[in-house]
């Protein structure tokens, strides 16, 4: 008995040379066919309706760029104006309430009548 491994079988290659069977090159396999992947992205494209209308009607790119640039600025300015008007309206309501409260507390019967008249006038303005 020998402790040596059993030799691999020897084969004769087509070119006439000999080689061990465990050293043969791997068989050539055909290249895999690329897999087709269908990818559906569900995202709405950006809305460019205004730009399409502008460019379609013969307006130049400068006008479109100005619209894109000044549009958000206009929205910001109108928002700031609305916030200022809301603050002024709040101040007017608070000052009117303060004046009416002071007149009621200090004026006695004349002050109470004046406060009623102011309240009636305010109700009349709200109905219009």
XYZ file of N, CA and C in Angstrom, residues 6-120:
345
model
N -3.740 8.565 -6.110
C -3.866 7.838 -7.379
C -3.711 8.837 -8.517
N -2.887 8.562 -9.513
C -2.679 9.526 -10.597
C -3.941 9.702 -11.434
N -4.095 10.910 -11.916
C -5.243 11.203 -12.764
C -5.018 10.576 -14.131
N -6.066 10.247 -14.824
C -5.892 9.634 -16.152
C -5.286 10.628 -17.139
N -4.506 10.130 -17.994
C -3.838 10.940 -19.016
C -4.663 10.816 -20.290
N -4.887 11.965 -20.939
C -5.653 11.961 -22.190
C -4.832 12.618 -23.285
N -5.120 12.227 -24.497
C -4.417 12.808 -25.639
C -5.302 13.893 -26.241
N -4.759 15.116 -26.338
C -5.484 16.261 -26.859
C -5.509 16.208 -28.374
N -6.432 16.991 -29.020
C -6.523 16.955 -30.481
C -5.245 17.371 -31.190
N -4.393 18.190 -30.541
C -3.151 18.594 -31.207
C -2.046 17.554 -31.056
N -2.330 16.440 -30.387
C -1.371 15.354 -30.278
C -0.606 15.332 -28.974
N -0.743 16.317 -28.140
C -0.029 16.335 -26.867
C -0.854 15.618 -25.818
N -0.150 15.241 -24.729
C -0.817 14.558 -23.622
C -0.968 15.514 -22.446
N -2.046 15.311 -21.683
C -2.272 16.138 -20.502
C -3.064 15.319 -19.498
N -2.892 15.676 -18.222
C -3.700 15.023 -17.191
C -5.147 15.521 -17.316
N -6.076 14.652 -17.016
C -7.488 14.977 -17.185
C -7.946 16.062 -16.197
N -7.301 16.171 -15.020
C -7.728 17.199 -14.051
C -7.181 18.584 -14.391
N -6.337 18.710 -15.430
C -5.781 19.998 -15.852
C -6.356 20.462 -17.186
N -7.426 19.858 -17.629
C -8.031 20.258 -18.906
C -8.725 21.609 -18.740
N -8.708 22.409 -19.792
C -9.409 23.700 -19.715
C -10.917 23.480 -19.587
N -11.550 24.435 -18.931
C -13.008 24.342 -18.760
C -13.672 24.437 -20.125
N -14.759 23.727 -20.299
C -15.448 23.798 -21.593
C -15.998 25.215 -21.828
N -15.986 25.621 -23.069
C -16.457 26.955 -23.427
C -17.984 26.945 -23.390
N -18.531 27.902 -22.649
C -19.988 28.008 -22.557
C -20.421 29.268 -23.285
N -21.586 29.218 -23.880
C -22.053 30.413 -24.599
C -22.295 31.559 -23.611
N -22.070 32.767 -24.101
C -22.275 33.952 -23.264
C -23.761 34.085 -22.927
N -24.049 34.466 -21.715
C -25.472 34.602 -21.350
C -26.111 35.769 -22.099
N -27.364 35.595 -22.430
C -28.117 36.633 -23.135
C -28.460 37.727 -22.113
N -28.223 38.997 -22.451
C -28.550 40.054 -21.486
C -30.048 40.053 -21.170
N -30.332 40.279 -19.907
C -31.711 40.259 -19.454
C -32.334 41.637 -19.663
N -33.527 41.668 -20.231
C -34.233 42.916 -20.466
C -35.023 43.255 -19.209
N -34.803 44.470 -18.700
C -35.497 44.906 -17.493
C -36.435 46.037 -17.875
N -37.707 45.845 -17.606
C -38.700 46.892 -17.845
C -38.887 47.664 -16.548
N -38.530 48.941 -16.576
C -38.624 49.761 -15.374
C -39.652 50.859 -15.606
N -40.630 50.916 -14.730
C -41.682 51.928 -14.824
C -41.527 52.875 -13.649
N -41.243 54.131 -13.933
C -41.101 55.135 -12.884
C -42.384 55.952 -12.882
N -43.086 55.906 -11.764
C -44.355 56.609 -11.648
C -44.121 57.960 -10.974
N -43.756 58.931 -11.771
C -43.527 60.270 -11.268
C -43.982 61.239 -12.344
N -44.762 62.219 -11.945
C -45.282 63.175 -12.912
C -44.148 64.084 -13.392
N -44.109 64.354 -14.675
C -43.089 65.275 -15.170
C -43.393 66.692 -14.676
N -42.391 67.542 -14.606
C -42.651 68.909 -14.152
C -43.582 69.632 -15.118
N -44.430 70.474 -14.588
C -45.405 71.177 -15.400
C -44.739 72.387 -16.056
N -44.669 72.368 -17.356
C -44.039 73.459 -18.079
C -45.027 74.066 -19.079
N -46.294 74.075 -18.685
C -47.323 74.551 -19.603
C -47.092 76.005 -19.998
N -46.777 76.846 -19.021
C -46.587 78.271 -19.317
C -45.419 78.461 -20.273
N -44.331 77.725 -20.023
C -43.181 77.869 -20.905
C -43.518 77.385 -22.324
N -44.283 76.297 -22.438
C -44.627 75.791 -23.768
C -45.503 76.787 -24.511
N -46.473 77.368 -23.789
C -47.349 78.347 -24.433
C -46.539 79.560 -24.865
N -45.639 80.023 -24.000
C -44.844 81.199 -24.320
C -43.949 80.939 -25.523
N -43.271 79.796 -25.526
C -42.375 79.508 -26.647
C -43.167 79.216 -27.916
N -44.330 78.616 -27.772
C -45.151 78.304 -28.941
C -45.726 79.545 -29.585
N -45.931 80.605 -28.826
C -46.521 81.812 -29.393
C -45.463 82.775 -29.920
N -44.219 82.365 -29.941
C -43.178 83.187 -30.527
C -42.460 84.085 -29.544
N -42.769 83.973 -28.271
C -42.064 84.775 -27.271
C -40.683 84.175 -27.084
N -39.700 85.001 -26.898
C -38.328 84.520 -26.799
C -38.005 83.866 -25.470
N -36.837 83.279 -25.440
C -36.391 82.568 -24.239
C -36.149 83.529 -23.083
N -35.826 84.784 -23.383
C -35.624 85.768 -22.315
C -36.895 86.016 -21.530
N -38.017 86.035 -22.221
C -39.302 86.222 -21.545
C -39.623 85.031 -20.667
N -39.340 83.846 -21.170
C -39.584 82.640 -20.381
C -38.686 82.638 -19.145
N -37.428 82.996 -19.325
C -36.510 83.041 -18.183
C -36.962 84.083 -17.170
N -37.451 85.219 -17.648
C -37.946 86.245 -16.730
C -39.156 85.740 -15.959
N -40.036 85.011 -16.630
C -41.193 84.440 -15.943
C -40.793 83.432 -14.892
N -39.798 82.625 -15.222
C -39.333 81.621 -14.265
C -38.654 82.305 -13.077
N -37.960 83.386 -13.322
C -37.228 84.075 -12.255
C -38.159 84.947 -11.410
N -38.984 85.749 -12.081
C -39.803 86.722 -11.357
C -41.104 86.133 -10.826
N -41.527 84.989 -11.324
C -42.759 84.369 -10.825
C -42.702 84.096 -9.330
N -41.700 83.347 -8.847
C -41.610 83.117 -7.400
C -41.405 84.405 -6.603
N -40.708 85.394 -7.180
C -40.541 86.660 -6.478
C -41.883 87.363 -6.298
N -42.725 87.288 -7.325
C -44.051 87.898 -7.231
C -44.889 87.202 -6.168
N -44.832 85.877 -6.125
C -45.576 85.127 -5.110
C -45.087 85.508 -3.715
N -43.785 85.632 -3.546
C -43.238 86.025 -2.244
C -43.666 87.423 -1.848
N -43.660 88.356 -2.799
C -44.069 89.730 -2.495
C -45.541 89.799 -2.114
N -46.398 89.075 -2.842
C -47.826 89.077 -2.515
C -48.079 88.430 -1.160
N -47.315 87.415 -0.830
C -47.452 86.784 0.485
C -47.053 87.750 1.589
N -45.988 88.492 1.387
C -45.554 89.473 2.386
C -46.601 90.572 2.553
N -47.183 91.021 1.445
C -48.223 92.053 1.522
C -49.433 91.530 2.288
N -49.833 90.288 2.003
C -50.981 89.703 2.705
C -50.707 89.572 4.195
N -49.492 89.206 4.556
C -49.141 89.096 5.975
C -49.187 90.465 6.650
N -48.716 91.497 5.965
C -48.770 92.855 6.529
C -50.211 93.317 6.717
N -51.058 93.041 5.733
C -52.462 93.434 5.855
C -53.150 92.690 6.994
N -52.817 91.415 7.171
C -53.399 90.645 8.270
C -52.965 91.221 9.618
N -51.716 91.613 9.729
C -51.226 92.215 10.971
C -51.922 93.552 11.241
N -52.092 94.368 10.209
C -52.781 95.653 10.380
C -54.239 95.443 10.788
N -54.901 94.451 10.193
C -56.288 94.163 10.567
C -56.370 93.725 12.021
N -55.444 92.895 12.461
C -55.428 92.464 13.860
C -55.223 93.649 14.802
N -54.285 94.520 14.440
C -54.052 95.702 15.263
C -55.284 96.604 15.320
N -55.982 96.769 14.204
C -57.193 97.598 14.183
C -58.263 97.002 15.092
N -58.450 95.698 15.047
C -59.440 95.041 15.903
C -59.056 95.187 17.370
N -57.792 94.979 17.686
C -57.347 95.074 19.080
C -57.490 96.499 19.604
N -57.145 97.499 18.791
C -57.255 98.886 19.238
C -58.720 99.295 19.392
N -59.576 98.858 18.494
C -61.003 99.162 18.610
C -61.579 98.546 19.874
N -61.228 97.314 20.139
C -61.697 96.652 21.358
C -61.209 97.409 22.590
N -59.967 97.841 22.581
C -59.427 98.594 23.709
C -60.140 99.911 23.921
N -60.400 100.650 22.832
C -61.089 101.941 22.937
C -62.501 101.743 23.465
N -63.212 100.756 22.940
C -64.580 100.494 23.390
C -64.587 100.116 24.870
N -63.645 99.294 25.299
C -63.581 98.891 26.709
C -63.317 100.089 27.613
N -62.402 100.974 27.212
C -62.091 102.155 28.027
C -63.291 103.094 28.092
N -63.944 103.305 26.966
C -65.102 104.206 26.937
C -66.218 103.657 27.813
N -66.449 102.348 27.775
C -67.488 101.740 28.615
C -67.186 101.915 30.089
N -65.943 101.705 30.471
C -65.597 101.732 31.887
C -65.518 103.142 32.452
N -65.108 104.123 31.669
C -64.903 105.476 32.177
C -66.116 106.372 31.936
N -66.783 106.222 30.849
C -67.776 107.201 30.417
C -69.107 107.178 31.116
N -69.408 106.255 31.960
C -70.710 106.197 32.610
C -71.799 105.891 31.606
N -72.973 106.548 31.741
C -74.099 106.257 30.834
C -73.814 106.773 29.428
N -73.157 107.927 29.363
C -72.819 108.441 28.027
C -71.845 107.498 27.319
N -70.886 106.950 28.078
C -69.926 106.007 27.488
C -70.592 104.718 27.061
N -71.566 104.250 27.847
C -72.279 103.023 27.485
C -73.087 103.234 26.218
N -73.756 104.410 26.121
C -74.515 104.707 24.901
C -73.592 104.826 23.691
N -72.438 105.446 23.881
C -71.480 105.573 22.776
C -70.976 104.199 22.344
N -70.714 103.318 23.308
C -70.248 101.969 22.964
C -71.322 101.204 22.206
N -72.599 101.381 22.590
C -73.697 100.722 21.865
C -73.768 101.232 20.429
N -73.621 102.542 20.284
C -73.668 103.116 18.936
C -72.523 102.596 18.071
N -71.320 102.469 18.658
C -70.181 101.929 17.910
C -70.449 100.472 17.539
N -71.030 99.707 18.483
C -71.349 98.303 18.201
C -72.362 98.174 17.087
N -73.398 99.041 17.096
C -74.412 99.007 16.036
C -73.806 99.364 14.687
